[in-house]
mmCIF file of C-alpha atoms in Angstrom:
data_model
loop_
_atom_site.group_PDB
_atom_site.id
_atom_site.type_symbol
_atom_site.label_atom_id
_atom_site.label_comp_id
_atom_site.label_asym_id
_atom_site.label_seq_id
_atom_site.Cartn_x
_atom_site.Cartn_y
_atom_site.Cartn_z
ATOM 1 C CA UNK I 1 124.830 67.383 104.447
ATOM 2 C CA UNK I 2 126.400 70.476 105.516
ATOM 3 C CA UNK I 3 126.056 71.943 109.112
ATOM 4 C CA UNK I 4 123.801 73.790 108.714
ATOM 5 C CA UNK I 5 120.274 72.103 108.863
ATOM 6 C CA UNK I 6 118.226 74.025 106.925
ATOM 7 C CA UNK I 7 117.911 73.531 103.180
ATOM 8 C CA UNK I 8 115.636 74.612 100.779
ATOM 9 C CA UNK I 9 117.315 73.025 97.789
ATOM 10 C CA UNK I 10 114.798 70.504 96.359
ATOM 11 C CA UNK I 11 117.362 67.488 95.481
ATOM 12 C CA UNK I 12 118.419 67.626 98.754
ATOM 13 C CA UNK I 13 114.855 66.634 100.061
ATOM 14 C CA UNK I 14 113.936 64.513 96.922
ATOM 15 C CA UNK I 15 111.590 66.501 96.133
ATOM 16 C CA UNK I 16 111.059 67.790 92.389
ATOM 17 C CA UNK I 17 111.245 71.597 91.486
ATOM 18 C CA UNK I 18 107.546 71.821 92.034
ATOM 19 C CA UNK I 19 106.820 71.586 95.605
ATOM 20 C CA UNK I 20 109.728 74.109 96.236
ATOM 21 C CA UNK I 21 107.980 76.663 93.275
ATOM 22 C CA UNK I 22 104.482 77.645 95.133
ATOM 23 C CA UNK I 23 106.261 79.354 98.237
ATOM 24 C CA UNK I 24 109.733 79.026 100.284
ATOM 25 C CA UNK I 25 109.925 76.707 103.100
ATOM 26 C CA UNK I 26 113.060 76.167 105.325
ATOM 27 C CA UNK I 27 112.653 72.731 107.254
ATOM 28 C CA UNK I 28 113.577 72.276 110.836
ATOM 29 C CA UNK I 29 114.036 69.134 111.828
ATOM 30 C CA UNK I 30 112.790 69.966 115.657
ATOM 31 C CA UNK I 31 110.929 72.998 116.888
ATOM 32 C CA UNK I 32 114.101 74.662 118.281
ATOM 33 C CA UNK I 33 114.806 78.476 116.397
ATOM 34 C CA UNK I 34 117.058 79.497 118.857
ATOM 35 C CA UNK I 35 119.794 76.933 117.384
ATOM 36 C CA UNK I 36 119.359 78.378 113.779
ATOM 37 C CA UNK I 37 122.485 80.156 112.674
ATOM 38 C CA UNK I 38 121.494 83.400 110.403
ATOM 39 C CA UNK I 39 124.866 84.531 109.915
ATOM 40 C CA UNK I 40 125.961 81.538 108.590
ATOM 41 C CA UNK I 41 126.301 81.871 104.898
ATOM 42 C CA UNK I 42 128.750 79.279 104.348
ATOM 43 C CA UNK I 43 126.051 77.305 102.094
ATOM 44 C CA UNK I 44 124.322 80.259 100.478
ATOM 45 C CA UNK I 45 124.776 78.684 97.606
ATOM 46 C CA UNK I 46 122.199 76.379 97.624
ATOM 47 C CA UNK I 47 119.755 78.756 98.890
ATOM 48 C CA UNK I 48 117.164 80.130 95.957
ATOM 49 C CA UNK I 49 118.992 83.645 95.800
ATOM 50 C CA UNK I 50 122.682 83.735 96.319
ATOM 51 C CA UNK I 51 123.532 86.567 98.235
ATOM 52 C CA UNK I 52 127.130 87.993 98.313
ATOM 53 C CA UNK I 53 127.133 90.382 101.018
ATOM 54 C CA UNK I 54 127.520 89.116 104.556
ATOM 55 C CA UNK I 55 128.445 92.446 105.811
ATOM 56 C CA UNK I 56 126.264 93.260 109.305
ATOM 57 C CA UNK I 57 125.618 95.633 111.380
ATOM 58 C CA UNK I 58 126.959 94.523 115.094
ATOM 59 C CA UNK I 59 123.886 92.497 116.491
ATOM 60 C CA UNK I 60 124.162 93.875 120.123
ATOM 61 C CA UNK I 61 123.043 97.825 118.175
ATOM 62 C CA UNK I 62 120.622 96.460 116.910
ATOM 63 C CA UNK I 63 118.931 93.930 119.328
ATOM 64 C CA UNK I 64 119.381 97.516 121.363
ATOM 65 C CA UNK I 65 117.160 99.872 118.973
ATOM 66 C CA UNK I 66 114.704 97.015 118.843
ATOM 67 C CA UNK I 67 114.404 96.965 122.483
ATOM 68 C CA UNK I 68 113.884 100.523 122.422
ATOM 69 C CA UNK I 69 110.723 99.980 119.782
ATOM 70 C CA UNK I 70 108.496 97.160 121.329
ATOM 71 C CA UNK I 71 106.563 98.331 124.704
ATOM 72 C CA UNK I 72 108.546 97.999 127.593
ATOM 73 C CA UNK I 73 107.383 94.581 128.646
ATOM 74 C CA UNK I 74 107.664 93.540 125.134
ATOM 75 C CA UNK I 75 110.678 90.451 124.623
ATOM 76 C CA UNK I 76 113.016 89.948 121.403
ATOM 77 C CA UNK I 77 113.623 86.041 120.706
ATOM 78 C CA UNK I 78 117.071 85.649 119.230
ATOM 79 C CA UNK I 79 116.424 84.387 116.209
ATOM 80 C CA UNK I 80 114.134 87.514 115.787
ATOM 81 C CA UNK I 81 117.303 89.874 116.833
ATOM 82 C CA UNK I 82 119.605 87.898 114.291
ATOM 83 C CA UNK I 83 117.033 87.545 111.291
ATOM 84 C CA UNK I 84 116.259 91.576 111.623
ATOM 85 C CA UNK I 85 120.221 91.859 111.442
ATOM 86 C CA UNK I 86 119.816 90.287 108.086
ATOM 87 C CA UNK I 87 117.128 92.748 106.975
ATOM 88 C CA UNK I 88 119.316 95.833 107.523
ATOM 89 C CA UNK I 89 121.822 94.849 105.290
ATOM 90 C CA UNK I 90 119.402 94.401 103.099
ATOM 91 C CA UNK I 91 117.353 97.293 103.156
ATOM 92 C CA UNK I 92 120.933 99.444 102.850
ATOM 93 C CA UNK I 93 121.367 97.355 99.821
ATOM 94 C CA UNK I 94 117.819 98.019 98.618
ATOM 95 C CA UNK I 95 118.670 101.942 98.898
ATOM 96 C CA UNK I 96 121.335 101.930 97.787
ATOM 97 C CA UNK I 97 121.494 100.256 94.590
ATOM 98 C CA UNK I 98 117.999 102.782 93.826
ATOM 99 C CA UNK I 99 120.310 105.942 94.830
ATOM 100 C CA UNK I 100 122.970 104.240 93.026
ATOM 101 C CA UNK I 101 121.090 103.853 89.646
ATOM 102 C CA UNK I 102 119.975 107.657 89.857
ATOM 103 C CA UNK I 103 123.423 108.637 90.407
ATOM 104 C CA UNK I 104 124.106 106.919 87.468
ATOM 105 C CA UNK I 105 121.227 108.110 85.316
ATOM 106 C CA UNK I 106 121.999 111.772 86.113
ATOM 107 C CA UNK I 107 125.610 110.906 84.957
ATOM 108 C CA UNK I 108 127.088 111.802 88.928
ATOM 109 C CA UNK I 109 129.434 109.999 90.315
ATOM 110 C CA UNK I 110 129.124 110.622 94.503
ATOM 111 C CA UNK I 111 125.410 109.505 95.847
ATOM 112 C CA UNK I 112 124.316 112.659 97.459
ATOM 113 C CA UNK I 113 121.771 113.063 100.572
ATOM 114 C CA UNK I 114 119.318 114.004 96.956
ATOM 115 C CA UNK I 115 119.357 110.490 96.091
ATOM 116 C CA UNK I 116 119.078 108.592 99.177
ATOM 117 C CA UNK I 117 115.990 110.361 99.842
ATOM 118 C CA UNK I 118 114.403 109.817 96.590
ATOM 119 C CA UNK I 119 115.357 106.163 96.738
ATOM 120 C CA UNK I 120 113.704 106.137 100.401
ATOM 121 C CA UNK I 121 110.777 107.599 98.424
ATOM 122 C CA UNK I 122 110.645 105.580 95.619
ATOM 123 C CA UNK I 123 110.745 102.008 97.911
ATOM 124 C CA UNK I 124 108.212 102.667 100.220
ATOM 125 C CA UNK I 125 109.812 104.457 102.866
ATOM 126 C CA UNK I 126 108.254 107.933 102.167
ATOM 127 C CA UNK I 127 107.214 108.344 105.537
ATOM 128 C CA UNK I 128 111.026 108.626 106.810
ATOM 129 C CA UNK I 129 112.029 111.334 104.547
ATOM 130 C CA UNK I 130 110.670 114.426 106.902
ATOM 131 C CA UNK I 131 112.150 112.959 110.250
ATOM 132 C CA UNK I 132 115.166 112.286 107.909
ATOM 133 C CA UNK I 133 115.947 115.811 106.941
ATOM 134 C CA UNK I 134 115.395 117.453 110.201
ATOM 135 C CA UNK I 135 117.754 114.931 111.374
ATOM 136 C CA UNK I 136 120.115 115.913 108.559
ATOM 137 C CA UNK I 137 119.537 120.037 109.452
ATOM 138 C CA UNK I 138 120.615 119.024 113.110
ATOM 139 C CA UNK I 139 124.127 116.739 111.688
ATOM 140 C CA UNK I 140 125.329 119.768 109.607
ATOM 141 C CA UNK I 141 124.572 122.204 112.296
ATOM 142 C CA UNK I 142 126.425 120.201 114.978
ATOM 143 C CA UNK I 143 129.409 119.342 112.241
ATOM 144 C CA UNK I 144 129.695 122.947 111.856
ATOM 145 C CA UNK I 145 130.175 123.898 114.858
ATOM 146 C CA UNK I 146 132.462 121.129 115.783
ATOM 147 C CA UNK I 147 136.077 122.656 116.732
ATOM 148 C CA UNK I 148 139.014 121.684 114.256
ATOM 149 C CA UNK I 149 138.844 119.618 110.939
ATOM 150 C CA UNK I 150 136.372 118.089 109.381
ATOM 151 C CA UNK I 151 138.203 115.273 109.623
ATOM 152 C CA UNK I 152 137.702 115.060 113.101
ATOM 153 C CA UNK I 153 135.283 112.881 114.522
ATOM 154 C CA UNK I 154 131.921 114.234 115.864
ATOM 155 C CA UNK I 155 130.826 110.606 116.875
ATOM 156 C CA UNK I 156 133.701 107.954 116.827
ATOM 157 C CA UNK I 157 132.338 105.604 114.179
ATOM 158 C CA UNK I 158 132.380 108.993 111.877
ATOM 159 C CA UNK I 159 136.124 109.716 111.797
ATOM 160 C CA UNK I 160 137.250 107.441 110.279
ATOM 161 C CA UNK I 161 135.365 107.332 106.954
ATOM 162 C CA UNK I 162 135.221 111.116 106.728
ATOM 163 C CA UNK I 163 138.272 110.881 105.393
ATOM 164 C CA UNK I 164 137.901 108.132 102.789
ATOM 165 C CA UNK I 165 134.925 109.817 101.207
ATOM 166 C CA UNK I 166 135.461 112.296 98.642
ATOM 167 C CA UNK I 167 133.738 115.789 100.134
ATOM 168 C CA UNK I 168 131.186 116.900 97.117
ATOM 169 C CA UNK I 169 130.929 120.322 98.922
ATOM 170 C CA UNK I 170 133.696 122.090 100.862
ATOM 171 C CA UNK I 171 133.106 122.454 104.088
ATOM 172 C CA UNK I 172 134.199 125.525 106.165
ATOM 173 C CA UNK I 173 136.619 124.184 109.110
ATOM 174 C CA UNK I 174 136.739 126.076 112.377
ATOM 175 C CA UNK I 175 140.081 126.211 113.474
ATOM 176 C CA UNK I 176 141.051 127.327 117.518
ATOM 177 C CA UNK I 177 144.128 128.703 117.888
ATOM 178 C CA UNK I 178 145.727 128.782 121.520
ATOM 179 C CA UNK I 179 144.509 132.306 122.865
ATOM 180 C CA UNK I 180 140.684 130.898 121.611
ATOM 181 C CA UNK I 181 139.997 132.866 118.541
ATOM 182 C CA UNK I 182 138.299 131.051 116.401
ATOM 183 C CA UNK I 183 139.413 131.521 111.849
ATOM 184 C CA UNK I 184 137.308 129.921 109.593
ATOM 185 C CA UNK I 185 138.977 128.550 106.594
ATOM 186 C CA UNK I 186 137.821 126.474 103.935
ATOM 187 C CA UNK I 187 138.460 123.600 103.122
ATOM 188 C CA UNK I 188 138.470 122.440 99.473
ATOM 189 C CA UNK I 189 139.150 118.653 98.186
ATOM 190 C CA UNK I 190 139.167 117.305 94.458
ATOM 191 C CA UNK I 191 140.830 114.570 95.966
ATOM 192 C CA UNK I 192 139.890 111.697 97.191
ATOM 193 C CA UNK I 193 141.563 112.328 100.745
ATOM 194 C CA UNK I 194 140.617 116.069 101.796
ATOM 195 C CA UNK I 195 143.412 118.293 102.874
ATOM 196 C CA UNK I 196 143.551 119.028 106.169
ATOM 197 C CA UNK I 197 145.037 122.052 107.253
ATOM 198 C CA UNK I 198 146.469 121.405 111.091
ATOM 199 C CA UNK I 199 145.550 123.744 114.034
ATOM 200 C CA UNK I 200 147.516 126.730 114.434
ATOM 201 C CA UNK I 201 149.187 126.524 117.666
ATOM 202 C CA UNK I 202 150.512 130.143 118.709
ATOM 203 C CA UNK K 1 137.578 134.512 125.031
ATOM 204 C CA UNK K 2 135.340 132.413 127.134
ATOM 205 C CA UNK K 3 134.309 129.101 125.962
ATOM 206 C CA UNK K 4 131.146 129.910 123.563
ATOM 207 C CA UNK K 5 131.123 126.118 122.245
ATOM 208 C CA UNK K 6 129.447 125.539 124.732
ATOM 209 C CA UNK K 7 126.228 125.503 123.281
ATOM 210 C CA UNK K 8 127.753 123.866 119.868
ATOM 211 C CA UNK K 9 128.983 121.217 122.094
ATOM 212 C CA UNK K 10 125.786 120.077 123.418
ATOM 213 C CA UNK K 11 124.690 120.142 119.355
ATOM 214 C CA UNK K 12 127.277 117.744 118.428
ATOM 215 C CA UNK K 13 127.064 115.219 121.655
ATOM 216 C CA UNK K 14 123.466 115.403 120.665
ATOM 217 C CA UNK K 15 124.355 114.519 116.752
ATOM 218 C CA UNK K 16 126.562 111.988 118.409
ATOM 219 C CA UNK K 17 123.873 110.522 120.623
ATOM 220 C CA UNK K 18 121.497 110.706 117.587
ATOM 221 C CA UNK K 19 123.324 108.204 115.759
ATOM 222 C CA UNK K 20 123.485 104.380 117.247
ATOM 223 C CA UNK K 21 125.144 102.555 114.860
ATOM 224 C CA UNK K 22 128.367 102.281 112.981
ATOM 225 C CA UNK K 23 128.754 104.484 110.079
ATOM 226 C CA UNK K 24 131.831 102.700 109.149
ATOM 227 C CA UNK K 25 130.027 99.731 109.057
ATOM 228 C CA UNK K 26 126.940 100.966 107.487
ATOM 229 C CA UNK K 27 129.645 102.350 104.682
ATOM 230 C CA UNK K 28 131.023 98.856 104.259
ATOM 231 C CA UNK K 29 127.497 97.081 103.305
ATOM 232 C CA UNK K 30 126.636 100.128 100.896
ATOM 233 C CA UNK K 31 129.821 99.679 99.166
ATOM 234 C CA UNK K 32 129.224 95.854 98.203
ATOM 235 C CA UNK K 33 126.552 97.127 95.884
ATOM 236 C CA UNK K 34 127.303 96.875 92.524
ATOM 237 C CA UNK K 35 128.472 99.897 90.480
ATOM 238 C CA UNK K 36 128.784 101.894 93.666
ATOM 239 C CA UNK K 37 131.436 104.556 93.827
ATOM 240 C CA UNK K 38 131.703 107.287 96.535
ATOM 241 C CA UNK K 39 129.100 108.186 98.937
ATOM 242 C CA UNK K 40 128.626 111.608 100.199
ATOM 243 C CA UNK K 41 128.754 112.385 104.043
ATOM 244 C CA UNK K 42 124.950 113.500 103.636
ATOM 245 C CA UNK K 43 124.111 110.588 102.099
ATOM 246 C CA UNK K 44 126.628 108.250 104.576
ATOM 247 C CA UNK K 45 124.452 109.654 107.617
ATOM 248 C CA UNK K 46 120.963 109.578 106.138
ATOM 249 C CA UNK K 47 121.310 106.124 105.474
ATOM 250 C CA UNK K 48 122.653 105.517 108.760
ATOM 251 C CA UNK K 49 119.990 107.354 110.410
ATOM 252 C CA UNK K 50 117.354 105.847 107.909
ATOM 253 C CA UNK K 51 118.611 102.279 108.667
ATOM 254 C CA UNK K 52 117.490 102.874 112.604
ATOM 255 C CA UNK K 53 114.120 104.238 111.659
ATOM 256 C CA UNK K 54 113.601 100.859 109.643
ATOM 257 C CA UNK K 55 114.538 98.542 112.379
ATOM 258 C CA UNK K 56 112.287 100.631 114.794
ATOM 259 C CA UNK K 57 109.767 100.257 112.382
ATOM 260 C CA UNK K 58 109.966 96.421 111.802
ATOM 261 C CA UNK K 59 110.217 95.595 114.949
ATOM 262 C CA UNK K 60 106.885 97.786 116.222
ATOM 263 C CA UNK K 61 105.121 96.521 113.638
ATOM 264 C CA UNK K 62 106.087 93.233 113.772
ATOM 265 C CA UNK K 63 105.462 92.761 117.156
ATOM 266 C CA UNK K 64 101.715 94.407 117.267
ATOM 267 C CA UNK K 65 101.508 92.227 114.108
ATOM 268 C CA UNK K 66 102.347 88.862 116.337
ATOM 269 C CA UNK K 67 100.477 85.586 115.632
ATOM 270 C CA UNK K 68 101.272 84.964 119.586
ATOM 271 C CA UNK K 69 99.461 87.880 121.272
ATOM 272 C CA UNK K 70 99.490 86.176 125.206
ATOM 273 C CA UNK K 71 103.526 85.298 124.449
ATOM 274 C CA UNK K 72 104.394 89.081 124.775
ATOM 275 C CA UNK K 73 107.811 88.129 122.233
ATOM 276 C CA UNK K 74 108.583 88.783 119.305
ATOM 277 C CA UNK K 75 109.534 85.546 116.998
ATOM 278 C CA UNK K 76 111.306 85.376 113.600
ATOM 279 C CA UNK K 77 108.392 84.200 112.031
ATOM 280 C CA UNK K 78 105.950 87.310 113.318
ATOM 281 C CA UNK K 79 108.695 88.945 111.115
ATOM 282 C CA UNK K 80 108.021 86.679 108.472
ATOM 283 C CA UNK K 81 104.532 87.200 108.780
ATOM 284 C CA UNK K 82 105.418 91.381 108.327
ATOM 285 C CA UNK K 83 107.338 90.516 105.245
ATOM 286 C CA UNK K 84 104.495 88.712 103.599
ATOM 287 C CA UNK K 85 101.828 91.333 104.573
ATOM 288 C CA UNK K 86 102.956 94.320 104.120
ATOM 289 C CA UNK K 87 103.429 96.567 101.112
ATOM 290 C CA UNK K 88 106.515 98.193 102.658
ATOM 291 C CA UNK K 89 108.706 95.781 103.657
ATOM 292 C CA UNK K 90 107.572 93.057 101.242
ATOM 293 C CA UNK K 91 111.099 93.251 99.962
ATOM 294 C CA UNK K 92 112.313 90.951 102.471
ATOM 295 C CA UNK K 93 110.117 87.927 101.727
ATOM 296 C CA UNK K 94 112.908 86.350 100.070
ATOM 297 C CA UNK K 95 115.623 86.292 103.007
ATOM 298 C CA UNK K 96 112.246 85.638 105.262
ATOM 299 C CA UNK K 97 111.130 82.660 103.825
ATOM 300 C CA UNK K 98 108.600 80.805 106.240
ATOM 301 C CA UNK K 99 109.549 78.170 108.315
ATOM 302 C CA UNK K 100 107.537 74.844 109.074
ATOM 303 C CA UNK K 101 108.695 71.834 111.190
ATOM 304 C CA UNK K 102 109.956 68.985 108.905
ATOM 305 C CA UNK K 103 106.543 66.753 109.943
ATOM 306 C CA UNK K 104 104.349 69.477 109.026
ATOM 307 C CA UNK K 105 105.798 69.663 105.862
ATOM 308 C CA UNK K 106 106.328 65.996 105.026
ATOM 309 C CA UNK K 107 102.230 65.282 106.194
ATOM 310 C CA UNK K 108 101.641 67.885 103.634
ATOM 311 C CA UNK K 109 103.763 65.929 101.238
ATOM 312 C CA UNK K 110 102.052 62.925 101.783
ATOM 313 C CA UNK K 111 98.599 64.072 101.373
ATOM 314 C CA UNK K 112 99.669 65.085 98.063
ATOM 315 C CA UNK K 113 100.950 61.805 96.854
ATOM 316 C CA UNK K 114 97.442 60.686 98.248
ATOM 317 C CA UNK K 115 95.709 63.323 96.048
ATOM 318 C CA UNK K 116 97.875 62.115 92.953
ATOM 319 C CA UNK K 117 97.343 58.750 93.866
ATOM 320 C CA UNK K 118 93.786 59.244 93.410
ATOM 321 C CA UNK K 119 93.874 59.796 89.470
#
């Protein structure tokens, strides 16, 4: 048997298709959950649905914004931190591949903010699509008024895929030169990396 | 002329504060789904943003939801229990499944064989 001791593959347990059909059990062979590996995928194979993304978000972000949830007091085991891990990669999965099929349907080929938020309404998630666009109303202010390029980064983690996306809309770039006035210019990309104009330094 | 980004500034830290998770990464996971091309920096962000709100969300109601109510913390299988429950997040009953201790499961077993042994 592998390392990992959890199966749910029915010759493995000499058991017959049957007992596995009515529900999904994983076996432990003591009461200890804290020892369970989640991230290990190595034998997803012989779990009922293959899964081929192992792509997470970094545990310590979001052990942190569960933290923030439960009542002070309130404690996170870590097999609780590690299995909710899981579930964000699949709920962006479960978005996305709705937005993705829209996209599709409407014959577009850049998911838009449109389509996110219909997928969020379509799955069940209605209830996030108000916070969701005052949040959005607050991003494009801010990114506006950000100094420079688009390109530049208003958080760190943002940077750096700004500039992989292709921009559907052009964005207007604020551009400092050196005795403070500010020229707006705009910025349009067909491309697939946008064109950055650099600042003017006087 | 004076700084007046002041005010702009204090916009973006907060857009910057607003978001706690990698977008990068968050990008990554969205592009492993089939058939996916580009994303839009709209859509990038309000998945991003989205994704918190849905760990928030599981893990409030998850722990309110806990079989354990004197243990104050919050176990994989409350989650499991959310999965199964609830309408919303029902989608994650597969990567939930429930978990039982190996004796539990075999005294089960046997009982069966009992019951079959019966006929």
């Amino acid at each position: 048997m592998d390392g990992d001791s959890s199966t749910t593959d029915a010759s493995q347990l000499g058991m017959t298709g049957e007992y596995m059909a009515s529900s999904h059990y994983v076996l432990h062979p003591q009461d200890d959950d804290g020892e369970e590996n989640m991230n290990d995928h190595e034998d997803s194979g012989t779990k009922e649905n293959y899964r081929e993304q192992d792509i997470y978000l970094p545990i310590a972000n979001v052990a942190r914004i569960m933290k923030n949830a439960v009542p002070q007091t309130g404690k996170i085991a870590k097999d609780a931190k590690e299995c909710v891990q899981e579930c964000v990669s699949e709920f962006i999965s479960f978005i996305t591949s709705e937005a993705s099929e829209r996209c599709h349907q409407e014959k577009r080929k850049t998911i838009n903010g449109e389509d996110i938020l219909f997928a969020m309404s379509t799955l069940g998630f209605d209830m996030y699509v108000d916070p969701l666009k005052l949040y959005l109303q607050k991003f494009r202010e801010a990114m506006k008024g950000e100094k420079g390029m688009p390109g530049v980064a208003v958080g760190e983690s943002l940077g750096e895929d700004l500039t992989d996306d292709g921009f559907a809309n052009p964005l207007p770039a604020g551009i400092i030169t050196a005795d403070g006035q500010q020229q707006n210019v705009m910025v349009y990309t067909t491309t697939a990396y946008p064109q950055v104009q650099p600042p003017v330094v006087i | 002329m004076s700084q007046t980004n002041s005010g702009k500034d204090s916009q973006a830290s907060e857009a910057k504060k607003a978001i706690s998770l990698p977008i990068s990464r968050v990008r990554l996971i969205m592009k492993s789904s089939p058939d996916v091309s580009s994303i839009n920096q709209d859509a990038l962000f309000l998945t991003t943003k989205a994704t918190e709100l849905f760990v928030q969300h599981l893990a409030l109601t998850s722990f309110n939801n806990r079989s354990q109510t004197e243990a104050n913390t919050l176990n994989y299988s409350d989650l499991a229990k959310t999965a199964e429950e609830s309408d919303t997040f029902h989608f994650l009953t597969d990567i939930l499944p429930k978990k039982i201790l190996a004796q539990d499961y075999l005294k089960t077993l046997e009982q069966m064989q009992d019951e079959d042994s019966d006929f």
